[in-house]
Coordinates of C-alpha atoms (C1' of nucleotides) in Angstrom, one line a residue:
Chain A
M1 CA 84.0 82.4 -6.6
R2 CA 80.4 81.8 -5.6
W3 CA 80.3 80.7 -2.0
S4 CA 77.3 78.4 -2.7
Q5 CA 79.6 76.4 -5.0
A6 CA 82.8 76.7 -2.8
F7 CA 84.2 74.1 -0.5
I8 CA 84.6 76.2 2.7
P9 CA 83.7 73.9 5.5
T10 CA 83.5 76.4 8.4
L11 CA 82.7 75.0 11.9
R12 CA 80.4 76.6 14.4
D13 CA 82.4 75.2 17.3
D14 CA 86.1 75.2 18.1
P15 CA 87.8 71.9 17.3
A16 CA 88.4 70.1 20.6
D17 CA 92.1 69.4 19.9
A18 CA 93.2 72.9 18.7
D19 CA 95.0 75.0 21.2
A20 CA 97.0 77.7 19.3
V21 CA 95.0 80.6 18.0
S22 CA 96.1 80.0 14.4
H23 CA 95.3 76.3 14.6
R24 CA 91.8 76.9 16.0
L25 CA 90.9 79.6 13.4
L26 CA 92.4 77.8 10.4
V27 CA 90.4 74.7 11.2
R28 CA 87.2 76.5 12.1
G29 CA 87.5 78.7 9.0
G30 CA 87.8 75.7 6.7
Y31 CA 91.4 76.4 5.7
I32 CA 93.0 73.1 6.8
R33 CA 92.1 69.7 8.1
Q34 CA 94.4 67.3 10.0
L35 CA 95.2 63.9 8.4
M36 CA 97.5 62.6 11.2
A37 CA 99.8 64.1 13.8
G38 CA 101.7 66.9 12.2
V39 CA 100.2 66.4 8.7
Y40 CA 97.5 68.6 7.3
S41 CA 95.4 68.9 4.2
V42 CA 95.3 72.4 2.8
L43 CA 91.8 73.2 1.7
P44 CA 90.9 75.7 -1.1
L45 CA 91.0 78.8 1.2
G46 CA 94.3 77.7 2.7
F47 CA 95.6 76.9 -0.8
R48 CA 94.9 80.4 -2.0
V49 CA 96.7 82.0 0.9
R50 CA 99.6 79.6 0.6
A51 CA 99.8 80.4 -3.1
K52 CA 100.0 84.2 -2.4
I53 CA 102.8 83.7 0.2
I54 CA 104.6 81.6 -2.3
R55 CA 104.3 84.3 -5.0
I56 CA 105.7 86.9 -2.6
I57 CA 108.6 84.7 -1.7
R58 CA 109.3 83.9 -5.3
E59 CA 109.2 87.5 -6.4
E60 CA 111.7 88.5 -3.7
I61 CA 114.1 85.7 -4.3
D62 CA 114.0 86.2 -8.0
A63 CA 114.8 89.8 -7.4
I64 CA 118.1 89.0 -5.8
G65 CA 119.1 86.7 -8.6
G66 CA 117.7 83.4 -7.5
Q67 CA 117.2 80.6 -10.1
E68 CA 114.3 78.4 -9.2
L69 CA 114.6 74.6 -9.7
L70 CA 113.2 71.5 -8.1
L71 CA 115.2 68.8 -6.5
P72 CA 113.8 65.4 -5.3
A73 CA 112.3 64.9 -1.9
L74 CA 113.4 61.3 -1.9
H75 CA 117.1 60.9 -1.3
P76 CA 119.6 58.0 -1.1
R77 CA 120.6 57.4 2.5
E78 CA 124.2 57.3 1.3
I79 CA 124.5 61.0 0.6
W80 CA 123.4 61.8 4.1
E81 CA 126.0 59.4 5.5
R82 CA 128.7 61.2 3.6
T83 CA 128.2 64.4 5.4
G84 CA 127.6 62.8 8.7
R85 CA 124.1 64.0 9.0
F86 CA 122.5 60.6 8.9
E87 CA 123.9 60.4 12.4
S88 CA 123.3 63.9 13.5
M89 CA 119.8 64.3 12.2
G90 CA 118.9 60.6 12.4
E91 CA 116.0 61.2 14.8
I92 CA 114.0 63.3 12.5
L93 CA 114.8 61.5 9.2
F94 CA 112.0 59.5 7.7
T95 CA 113.6 56.4 6.3
L96 CA 112.3 53.9 3.9
D97 CA 113.3 50.9 1.8
D98 CA 113.1 50.6 -1.9
L99 CA 112.6 47.4 -4.0
R100 CA 116.3 46.9 -4.6
G101 CA 116.9 46.8 -0.8
G102 CA 118.6 50.1 -0.6
D103 CA 117.7 52.7 2.0
A104 CA 116.2 56.0 1.1
V105 CA 115.2 59.0 3.2
L106 CA 112.7 61.7 2.8
G107 CA 114.5 65.1 2.7
P108 CA 114.3 67.2 5.9
T109 CA 116.3 69.9 4.1
H110 CA 118.5 69.9 1.0
E111 CA 122.1 71.0 1.5
E112 CA 123.4 67.6 0.5
I113 CA 121.4 67.5 -2.7
F114 CA 122.1 71.0 -3.8
T115 CA 125.8 70.6 -3.0
S116 CA 126.0 67.4 -5.0
L117 CA 124.5 69.2 -8.0
A118 CA 126.9 72.1 -7.5
T119 CA 129.8 69.7 -8.2
E120 CA 128.9 70.5 -11.8
I121 CA 130.2 74.0 -11.3
T122 CA 133.8 73.7 -12.3
S123 CA 135.1 77.3 -12.7
Y124 CA 135.2 80.4 -10.6
R125 CA 133.9 82.1 -13.8
H126 CA 130.5 80.5 -13.2
L127 CA 130.2 82.0 -9.8
P128 CA 128.3 83.3 -7.9
Q129 CA 125.3 81.1 -8.2
L130 CA 122.0 81.3 -6.3
W131 CA 119.5 78.4 -6.5
Y132 CA 116.3 77.8 -4.8
Q133 CA 113.2 75.6 -4.7
I134 CA 109.8 75.7 -3.0
Q135 CA 109.3 72.1 -2.0
T136 CA 108.0 69.7 0.6
K137 CA 110.2 68.8 3.6
F138 CA 109.7 65.8 5.8
R139 CA 110.8 65.8 9.5
D140 CA 109.7 63.2 11.9
E141 CA 109.3 65.6 14.8
A142 CA 109.0 63.9 18.1
R143 CA 106.2 66.2 19.0
P144 CA 104.2 67.9 16.4
K145 CA 102.0 70.7 17.8
S146 CA 100.1 73.9 17.4
G147 CA 98.5 73.2 14.0
L148 CA 100.7 74.3 11.2
L149 CA 103.4 75.8 13.5
R150 CA 105.2 72.5 14.1
V151 CA 104.5 69.8 11.6
R152 CA 106.1 66.7 10.0
E153 CA 105.4 67.6 6.4
F154 CA 105.6 71.2 5.2
T155 CA 106.6 73.4 2.3
M156 CA 109.8 75.3 2.5
K157 CA 111.5 77.8 0.3
D158 CA 115.1 76.9 0.6
S159 CA 117.9 78.7 -1.3
Y160 CA 121.6 78.0 -1.5
S161 CA 124.3 80.3 -2.5
F162 CA 127.7 79.3 -4.0
D163 CA 130.6 81.6 -4.0
L164 CA 134.3 81.7 -4.5
D165 CA 135.1 83.4 -1.2
D166 CA 133.7 84.8 2.0
A167 CA 133.2 88.2 0.5
G168 CA 130.9 86.7 -2.0
L169 CA 129.0 84.8 0.6
D170 CA 128.7 87.9 2.7
L171 CA 127.0 89.7 -0.2
Q172 CA 124.5 86.9 -0.8
F173 CA 123.8 86.7 2.9
D174 CA 123.1 90.4 3.1
R175 CA 120.9 90.2 0.0
H176 CA 118.9 87.4 1.6
F177 CA 118.5 89.4 4.8
A178 CA 117.0 92.3 2.8
A179 CA 114.8 89.9 0.7
Y180 CA 113.5 88.2 3.9
S181 CA 112.8 91.5 5.5
N182 CA 110.7 92.4 2.4
I183 CA 108.9 89.1 2.5
F184 CA 107.8 89.4 6.1
R185 CA 106.7 92.9 5.6
R186 CA 104.6 91.9 2.6
I187 CA 103.2 88.9 4.2
G188 CA 102.1 91.1 7.1
V189 CA 104.1 89.6 9.9
T190 CA 106.6 91.4 12.2
A191 CA 109.7 89.3 12.2
I192 CA 112.6 90.3 14.4
P193 CA 116.1 89.4 13.0
V194 CA 118.0 87.7 15.8
E195 CA 121.5 86.2 16.2
A196 CA 121.0 82.5 16.4
S197 CA 122.9 79.4 17.2
S198 CA 124.1 77.5 14.1
G199 CA 123.4 74.3 15.9
A200 CA 124.3 71.1 14.0
M201 CA 124.9 73.2 10.8
G202 CA 128.3 74.2 12.0
G203 CA 128.3 77.4 10.0
T204 CA 129.5 80.8 11.1
D205 CA 126.9 83.4 11.0
S206 CA 123.2 82.6 11.4
I207 CA 120.2 84.9 11.7
E208 CA 116.7 83.7 12.6
F209 CA 113.6 85.8 11.9
I210 CA 111.3 85.5 14.9
V211 CA 107.7 86.5 14.9
P212 CA 106.7 87.4 18.4
S213 CA 103.8 85.1 19.6
P214 CA 102.9 83.1 22.7
A215 CA 102.5 80.1 20.4
G216 CA 106.1 80.1 19.4
E217 CA 108.9 77.9 20.7
D218 CA 111.9 80.2 20.7
D219 CA 112.9 82.6 23.3
V220 CA 114.6 85.8 22.2
A221 CA 116.6 88.4 24.2
H222 CA 115.7 91.7 22.8
C223 CA 116.8 95.3 23.8
P224 CA 114.1 97.8 23.3
A225 CA 116.7 100.6 23.5
C226 CA 119.2 99.6 20.7
D227 CA 117.5 96.7 19.0
Y228 CA 120.1 94.1 20.0
A229 CA 118.3 90.7 19.5
A230 CA 119.6 87.2 20.0
N231 CA 118.0 83.9 20.5
V232 CA 118.5 82.9 24.2
E233 CA 120.6 79.9 22.8
R234 CA 123.1 82.6 21.9
A235 CA 122.3 85.8 23.8
T236 CA 124.7 87.4 26.2
S237 CA 124.2 90.1 28.9
T238 CA 126.1 92.3 31.2
L239 CA 125.8 91.7 35.0
P240 CA 126.8 93.9 37.9
R241 CA 130.2 92.9 39.4
I242 CA 129.9 91.0 42.7
E243 CA 132.4 92.0 45.4
D244 CA 133.3 88.9 47.4
P245 CA 134.2 89.3 51.0
V246 CA 137.7 88.1 51.9
G247 CA 137.7 84.4 52.8
P248 CA 139.9 81.8 54.5
A249 CA 143.3 80.7 53.1
Q250 CA 141.8 77.4 52.0
P251 CA 138.3 75.9 51.6
E252 CA 136.5 74.7 54.8
R253 CA 134.2 71.8 54.8
F254 CA 131.0 71.9 56.8
P255 CA 128.0 69.7 57.2
T256 CA 124.8 70.6 55.5
P257 CA 122.1 68.1 56.5
G258 CA 119.1 68.1 54.3
V259 CA 120.5 70.6 51.8
R260 CA 119.8 69.5 48.2
T261 CA 119.3 72.6 46.2
I262 CA 120.8 76.1 45.6
A263 CA 117.7 77.5 47.5
D264 CA 118.3 75.1 50.4
L265 CA 121.8 76.3 50.8
A266 CA 121.0 79.9 50.5
A267 CA 118.5 79.5 53.4
F268 CA 121.0 77.3 55.4
E269 CA 122.7 78.8 58.5
G270 CA 126.2 79.3 57.3
G271 CA 125.4 78.9 53.6
A272 CA 125.5 81.6 51.0
A273 CA 123.2 83.5 48.6
G274 CA 122.7 81.9 45.1
D275 CA 125.1 84.4 43.6
R276 CA 127.8 83.3 45.9
Q277 CA 127.4 79.6 45.2
I278 CA 129.0 77.5 42.5
K279 CA 126.6 75.1 40.8
T280 CA 128.2 71.9 39.6
L281 CA 126.5 69.8 36.9
V282 CA 127.6 66.5 35.4
Y283 CA 127.1 66.3 31.6
V284 CA 127.8 63.7 29.1
L285 CA 129.1 65.1 25.9
D286 CA 129.2 62.6 23.0
G287 CA 129.9 60.0 25.6
E288 CA 132.5 61.9 27.6
P289 CA 131.5 63.0 31.2
V290 CA 132.4 66.5 32.1
L291 CA 131.7 69.0 34.9
V292 CA 129.8 72.2 34.1
L293 CA 130.2 75.0 36.5
L294 CA 127.8 78.0 36.8
R295 CA 126.9 80.6 39.4
G296 CA 124.4 79.1 41.7
D297 CA 121.6 81.4 40.6
H298 CA 122.3 80.9 36.9
E299 CA 120.7 78.4 34.5
L300 CA 122.7 76.4 32.0
Q301 CA 122.0 77.1 28.3
E302 CA 122.4 73.7 26.8
Q303 CA 122.8 74.9 23.2
K304 CA 125.7 77.1 24.2
L305 CA 127.4 74.0 25.8
L306 CA 126.9 72.2 22.5
D307 CA 128.1 75.0 20.4
E308 CA 131.1 75.9 22.5
T309 CA 132.3 72.3 22.7
G310 CA 131.4 71.2 19.2
T311 CA 129.2 68.4 20.7
V312 CA 126.5 66.5 18.8
E313 CA 124.7 65.0 21.7
A314 CA 124.6 66.2 25.3
R315 CA 122.7 64.9 28.2
S316 CA 122.9 65.4 31.9
G317 CA 124.6 62.5 33.8
H318 CA 122.5 59.7 35.3
P319 CA 122.6 59.4 39.1
E320 CA 124.8 56.4 39.0
E321 CA 127.2 58.1 36.7
I322 CA 127.4 61.1 38.9
R323 CA 128.1 59.0 42.0
E324 CA 130.8 57.0 40.2
L325 CA 132.5 60.2 38.9
L326 CA 132.4 62.4 42.1
G327 CA 131.5 60.0 44.9
A328 CA 128.4 61.9 46.0
D329 CA 124.8 62.6 44.8
A330 CA 123.5 65.7 43.1
G331 CA 123.0 68.3 45.8
S332 CA 126.5 68.0 47.2
L333 CA 128.6 68.2 44.1
G334 CA 131.6 70.4 43.6
A335 CA 134.8 70.7 41.4
V336 CA 137.3 71.4 44.1
G337 CA 140.2 69.0 43.8
V338 CA 138.6 67.1 41.0
E339 CA 141.0 65.6 38.5
G340 CA 140.1 63.6 35.4
P341 CA 137.0 65.0 33.8
R342 CA 137.1 68.2 31.9
I343 CA 135.8 71.1 34.0
L344 CA 133.9 73.7 31.9
A345 CA 133.2 76.9 33.8
D346 CA 131.0 79.8 32.9
L347 CA 132.7 83.1 32.5
Q348 CA 130.7 84.7 35.3
L349 CA 132.7 82.6 37.8
A350 CA 136.1 84.1 36.8
E351 CA 138.0 85.6 39.6
R352 CA 135.3 84.8 42.1
T353 CA 136.5 84.1 45.7
N354 CA 135.2 82.8 49.0
M355 CA 132.4 80.9 47.2
V356 CA 130.3 78.0 48.5
T357 CA 130.0 74.7 46.7
G358 CA 129.4 71.0 47.2
A359 CA 132.1 68.9 48.9
N360 CA 131.5 65.7 47.0
I361 CA 130.5 64.1 50.2
D362 CA 126.8 63.7 50.7
E363 CA 125.3 66.5 52.8
H364 CA 128.6 68.4 53.1
H365 CA 129.7 71.7 51.4
L366 CA 132.8 73.8 51.2
R367 CA 133.0 77.5 51.9
G368 CA 135.8 79.8 51.2
V369 CA 136.4 78.4 47.7
D370 CA 138.5 80.6 45.4
V371 CA 137.8 79.6 41.9
G372 CA 141.2 80.5 40.5
R373 CA 143.0 78.9 43.4
D374 CA 141.0 75.8 44.2
I375 CA 139.4 74.6 40.9
A376 CA 141.4 73.3 37.9
V377 CA 139.1 74.8 35.2
S378 CA 139.9 73.3 31.8
E379 CA 138.0 75.8 29.8
W380 CA 136.1 79.1 30.3
M381 CA 133.1 79.7 28.2
D382 CA 129.8 81.5 28.1
L383 CA 127.3 78.9 29.3
R384 CA 124.5 80.7 31.1
T385 CA 121.0 81.6 30.0
V386 CA 120.2 85.2 29.8
V387 CA 117.2 86.4 31.9
A388 CA 114.9 89.4 31.3
G389 CA 116.1 92.6 33.0
E390 CA 119.8 91.9 32.7
G391 CA 121.9 94.5 30.8
C392 CA 122.1 94.6 27.1
P393 CA 125.6 93.6 25.9
V394 CA 125.6 96.5 23.4
C395 CA 124.1 99.4 25.3
G396 CA 123.5 98.3 28.9
E397 CA 119.8 98.9 29.0
P398 CA 117.6 96.2 30.5
L399 CA 116.8 93.3 28.1
E400 CA 113.4 91.8 27.6
V401 CA 112.8 88.1 26.7
L402 CA 110.2 87.4 24.0
R403 CA 108.7 84.2 22.9
G404 CA 108.3 83.8 19.2
I405 CA 108.0 81.7 16.1
E406 CA 111.0 81.0 13.9
A407 CA 109.6 82.1 10.6
G408 CA 112.9 82.0 8.6
H409 CA 116.6 81.3 9.1
I410 CA 119.6 82.3 7.1
F411 CA 123.0 80.6 7.5
K412 CA 126.5 81.1 6.4
L413 CA 127.6 77.5 5.8
G414 CA 131.1 78.0 4.6
T415 CA 132.7 74.9 3.1
K416 CA 131.4 72.2 5.3
F417 CA 129.2 70.6 2.7
S418 CA 131.3 71.5 -0.4
E419 CA 134.3 69.8 1.2
A420 CA 132.4 66.7 2.3
L421 CA 130.9 66.3 -1.2
G422 CA 133.7 67.5 -3.3
A423 CA 132.1 70.6 -4.7
T424 CA 135.1 72.5 -5.8
V425 CA 136.1 75.0 -8.6
L426 CA 139.3 76.1 -10.0
D427 CA 140.1 79.7 -9.1
A428 CA 141.9 82.3 -11.2
D429 CA 145.3 80.7 -10.3
G430 CA 144.1 77.3 -11.3
V431 CA 143.9 76.1 -7.7
S432 CA 141.0 73.8 -6.6
V433 CA 139.0 75.4 -3.9
P434 CA 135.7 74.4 -2.2
L435 CA 132.6 76.4 -2.9
V436 CA 131.6 78.8 0.0
M437 CA 128.0 78.2 0.7
G438 CA 125.0 79.8 2.4
S439 CA 121.6 78.3 3.0
Y440 CA 118.4 80.2 3.6
G441 CA 115.1 78.8 4.6
I442 CA 111.6 80.1 5.1
G443 CA 108.6 77.9 6.0
V444 CA 105.5 78.6 3.9
E445 CA 102.7 77.1 6.0
R446 CA 104.4 78.3 9.2
N447 CA 104.3 81.8 7.9
L448 CA 100.7 81.4 7.0
A449 CA 100.0 80.3 10.6
A450 CA 102.2 83.1 12.0
A451 CA 100.2 85.6 9.9
V452 CA 97.1 84.4 11.6
E453 CA 98.7 84.5 15.1
M454 CA 99.5 88.2 14.4
N455 CA 96.2 89.1 12.6
H456 CA 93.1 88.0 14.4
D457 CA 90.4 89.2 16.8
D458 CA 87.7 87.5 18.8
R459 CA 85.6 87.0 15.6
G460 CA 88.2 85.3 13.5
I461 CA 91.1 85.9 11.2
V462 CA 91.9 89.4 9.9
W463 CA 94.0 88.8 6.8
P464 CA 96.4 91.4 5.4
V465 CA 95.1 92.2 1.9
S466 CA 98.4 90.9 0.4
I467 CA 97.7 87.2 1.4
A468 CA 93.9 87.1 1.9
P469 CA 92.3 84.2 0.1
Y470 CA 89.7 86.7 -1.2
E471 CA 90.2 90.5 -1.0
V472 CA 86.5 91.3 -1.1
V473 CA 83.3 89.3 -0.1
I474 CA 80.0 90.5 -1.5
T475 CA 77.3 89.5 1.0
V476 CA 74.0 89.0 -0.6
V477 CA 71.6 89.8 2.1
K478 CA 68.5 88.5 0.4
P479 CA 69.4 85.9 -2.4
D480 CA 65.7 85.6 -3.5
D481 CA 65.3 89.3 -4.1
D482 CA 65.7 90.1 -7.8
D483 CA 67.1 93.6 -7.4
T484 CA 69.6 92.5 -4.8
V485 CA 70.9 89.7 -6.9
T486 CA 71.1 91.9 -10.0
V487 CA 73.2 94.5 -8.3
A488 CA 75.3 92.0 -6.4
D489 CA 76.0 89.9 -9.5
R490 CA 77.0 92.9 -11.6
L491 CA 79.4 94.2 -8.8
Y492 CA 80.9 90.7 -8.7
E493 CA 81.4 90.6 -12.4
D494 CA 82.9 94.1 -12.5
L495 CA 85.3 93.4 -9.6
L496 CA 86.4 90.2 -11.3
A497 CA 87.0 92.2 -14.5
A498 CA 89.0 94.7 -12.4
D499 CA 91.3 91.8 -11.3
V500 CA 90.0 91.8 -7.7
D501 CA 89.9 88.5 -5.8
V502 CA 86.2 88.4 -5.0
L503 CA 83.9 86.0 -3.3
I504 CA 80.1 86.4 -3.6
D505 CA 78.1 85.0 -0.7
D506 CA 75.0 83.8 -2.6
R507 CA 74.1 81.0 -0.1
A508 CA 70.6 80.7 0.9
E509 CA 71.5 81.5 4.5
R510 CA 70.3 84.1 6.9
P511 CA 72.4 87.3 6.9
G512 CA 73.8 86.6 10.4
V513 CA 75.3 83.4 9.3
K514 CA 77.0 85.1 6.3
F515 CA 78.4 88.0 8.3
T516 CA 79.7 85.6 10.9
D517 CA 81.4 83.4 8.4
A518 CA 82.8 86.3 6.5
E519 CA 84.4 87.5 9.7
L520 CA 85.7 84.1 10.7
I521 CA 87.4 83.5 7.4
G522 CA 88.9 87.0 7.6
V523 CA 88.2 88.6 4.2
P524 CA 89.5 92.2 4.5
Y525 CA 86.6 94.0 2.8
R526 CA 82.9 93.1 2.8
V527 CA 80.3 94.7 0.6
T528 CA 76.8 94.2 1.8
V529 CA 74.1 94.3 -0.8
G530 CA 70.5 94.2 0.4
P531 CA 67.1 95.7 -0.2
R532 CA 67.4 98.2 2.7
G533 CA 70.5 99.9 1.0
L534 CA 69.2 99.6 -2.5
A535 CA 66.1 101.5 -1.6
D536 CA 68.5 104.4 -1.2
G537 CA 70.7 103.4 -4.1
V538 CA 73.6 102.3 -1.9
V539 CA 75.6 99.3 -0.8
E540 CA 77.6 99.1 2.4
L541 CA 81.3 98.6 2.7
T542 CA 82.7 97.1 6.0
V543 CA 86.5 97.0 6.8
R544 CA 87.2 93.8 8.6
R545 CA 90.1 95.1 10.6
T546 CA 88.5 98.2 12.0
G547 CA 84.8 97.5 11.6
E548 CA 84.5 100.8 9.9
R549 CA 81.5 101.1 7.7
S550 CA 80.5 103.4 4.8
E551 CA 77.8 103.6 2.2
L552 CA 78.7 103.6 -1.5
A553 CA 76.5 104.6 -4.3
V554 CA 75.7 101.5 -6.4
E555 CA 77.3 103.1 -9.5
D556 CA 80.5 104.0 -7.6
A557 CA 80.9 100.7 -5.7
Q558 CA 83.1 99.0 -8.3
D559 CA 85.6 101.8 -8.7
V560 CA 85.8 102.6 -5.0
V561 CA 86.3 99.0 -3.9
A562 CA 88.7 98.1 -6.7
N563 CA 90.9 101.2 -5.9
L564 CA 90.8 100.5 -2.2
V565 CA 92.0 96.9 -2.7
R566 CA 94.7 98.0 -5.1
S567 CA 96.0 100.6 -2.7
S568 CA 96.2 98.1 0.1
R569 CA 97.8 95.2 -1.6
Chain B
rC1 C1' 111.1 59.1 25.1
rG2 C1' 108.9 60.4 30.4
rG3 C1' 104.2 62.4 32.6
rG4 C1' 98.8 63.5 32.0
rA5 C1' 94.2 63.3 29.3
rC6 C1' 91.2 61.6 25.6
rG7 C1' 89.0 58.2 21.5
rU8 C1' 80.8 57.2 20.9
rG9 C1' 77.2 59.9 13.3
rG10 C1' 80.5 65.6 9.7
rC11 C1' 81.6 69.0 14.5
rG12 C1' 81.0 69.5 20.0
rC13 C1' 79.6 66.2 23.8
rA14 C1' 76.6 62.7 27.4
rG15 C1' 76.0 57.5 28.5
rC16 C1' 80.7 53.7 31.3
rU17 C1' 80.8 54.0 38.3
rU18 C1' 76.1 49.8 38.9
rG19 C1' 76.6 45.2 31.7
rG20 C1' 70.4 44.5 29.1
rU21 C1' 66.9 48.2 22.3
rA22 C1' 73.1 54.0 21.4
rG23 C1' 71.4 59.4 23.1
rC24 C1' 71.7 65.2 23.2
rG25 C1' 73.2 70.0 20.7
rC26 C1' 75.0 71.9 16.1
rG27 C1' 75.3 70.7 11.2
rC28 C1' 72.9 67.8 6.9
rA29 C1' 68.0 66.5 3.6
rU30 C1' 62.7 67.7 2.5
rC31 C1' 58.4 70.9 3.4
rG32 C1' 56.2 75.2 5.6
rU33 C1' 56.6 79.9 8.2
rU34 C1' 60.5 83.4 8.6
rC35 C1' 64.7 86.8 6.7
rG36 C1' 70.1 93.2 7.6
rG37 C1' 74.1 89.8 13.0
rG38 C1' 74.6 82.2 14.1
rA39 C1' 65.5 81.8 13.2
rC40 C1' 61.2 78.4 14.3
rG41 C1' 58.1 74.0 13.4
rA42 C1' 57.3 69.2 11.2
rU43 C1' 59.5 65.0 9.0
rG44 C1' 63.9 62.3 7.9
rA45 C1' 69.0 60.5 6.7
rG46 C1' 73.4 59.4 9.1
rG47 C1' 77.1 55.5 14.1
rU48 C1' 82.0 48.7 12.8
rC49 C1' 80.8 53.1 20.2
rG50 C1' 89.5 53.4 17.8
rC51 C1' 91.2 48.0 16.9
rC52 C1' 92.1 42.9 18.6
rG53 C1' 91.3 39.4 22.2
rG54 C1' 89.0 37.8 27.0
rU55 C1' 84.9 37.4 30.8
rU56 C1' 79.5 36.9 30.3
rC57 C1' 73.2 34.3 28.4
rA58 C1' 74.4 39.5 27.1
rA59 C1' 79.9 44.4 26.5
rA60 C1' 80.0 51.5 24.4
rU61 C1' 80.1 49.9 29.7
rC62 C1' 84.2 45.0 33.0
rC63 C1' 89.5 42.8 32.1
rG64 C1' 94.1 42.5 28.9
rG65 C1' 96.9 44.0 24.7
rC66 C1' 97.6 47.3 20.8
rC67 C1' 96.7 51.7 17.8
rG68 C1' 95.6 56.8 17.4
rU69 C1' 95.1 62.1 19.0
rC70 C1' 96.0 66.2 22.2
rC71 C1' 98.5 68.8 26.4
rC72 C1' 103.2 69.3 29.6
rG73 C1' 108.3 68.1 29.6
rA74 C1' 112.6 66.1 26.9
rC75 C1' 113.9 66.8 21.8
rC76 C1' 114.3 70.1 17.5
rA77 C1' 118.2 74.0 11.1

RNA sequence: CGGGACGUGGCGCAGCUUGGUAGCGCGCAUCGUUCGGGACGAUGAGGUCGCCGGUUCAAAUCCGGCCGUCCCGACCA
């Protein structure tokens, strides 16, 4: 491509509304433009990168036996109602009417559609199957942000596996794990596989691939020693045992004027440290009010509460609800003697004694509370959020907590969708059994952005060669100098013939502008052709990532550059 | 959805408090001088001041409503 003819609208200034590094650089570099909140146009440079990412994904999924197909983005509302997800995903579903008055939705994902197609599989002899597509998804996110990282319309590769039994699913799952690892490596991002919550999917196993980045939205507990990694929605840790001093034979009420918080009570004369308090929260789970108990210095992990209780929608109780349920306001709540609502207690409270908690009378607390003796816990469960520095559940070393981008997610779905939609086969004994399914997603543009988050410097993007829009840019220093143009054009033609993706900057611009633009858009290799070098029979090669420069004899340039590109793809 | 900010040529911004001919930088076009790290000069093109309504002789500016965008939070396969 000749830069003089290309549509590469680079900007000299940072766009005012771009915050994330990838957002800023992709807009400035002329890769993308925003059309509306969370919706972007992909310009020629961006399109080339996207195409390379798609090619890598396609090669890897084909390699594990995937069959590519294309399902509609426009779905009947009815199929979403049949699996209950019109309700559970209702918020993010784009809905629309058609002329015959029916309701349609734009697909946010495709389990329902793949599963309904899979009803055509009738015999175990036709299993396993692995189907995938690379297609546009629509999700009406409440808050799109950070450029391509969180959008409302995006491309996803989603694959779906169909097996007779769990063993078959496990195999397909493991193959996807390997394929995804290959994909991220080839795209040039570091993605940490982490145990994840299955959320509303209701599956069994689920692994997210997280690219560490401050622009991400997921927190991951990671053990540097043994590689344990889990989304904090799921992560556990080991904590030192606390020895409680011996307490009274029954709880004692005491006034605590002005005490509202855990910290207040810890500082209060006659109170107790946070780790000796019981925190009592009122939550409403699918309409049912419950009490949630945690150690005073621990934070609730709401996703764990959802997962453990099988709840679709959870919220904290409103002040009026709390008062009606317990007779006091937040700040003085407790579970001692409470009957009626379910009491869900975090495992870390087990066998604790002589604790301090609210008395359900405003500005009064109880001391000497023995959890086993005084509180009618309905269910024990892991509910707390892991914090950096706590012990790894596998090896005990201190955990770190990283922020990252969810670049891919693989799920074992089991039979949830096949049962709901009647996707069954006859097994060898002639018995009708539901297909055992897995689903596997990877966001194309999100990975493009993640690659920029991981590969940039203060001058711009630094693409890995594998996904760079162009592998080489030839910078023509003096486009009105005949020798320069002759040599540059010949090199350009030769590199094209050698199957190198090459861009020639033949614009009538000053050299500084060209160098700056080349660095901004992030082309891995730059060959500078100008009279100064040609006087000595050389051109100059600059490596974008390292800034390393070398001189190449004009006659060698084509071979050297082509080989360099080939070896770094 | 709650909180905050913003909306003025392609991009980045000033002007609004105190109503009176719409400005600056970059970019763009033409010409000239320049030319190996974002040149200089001259001339020029380009704007329903987000939209609707109100106040006023007169509204980018004041008032009301709406729309849009970004940030924080809530939310989120």
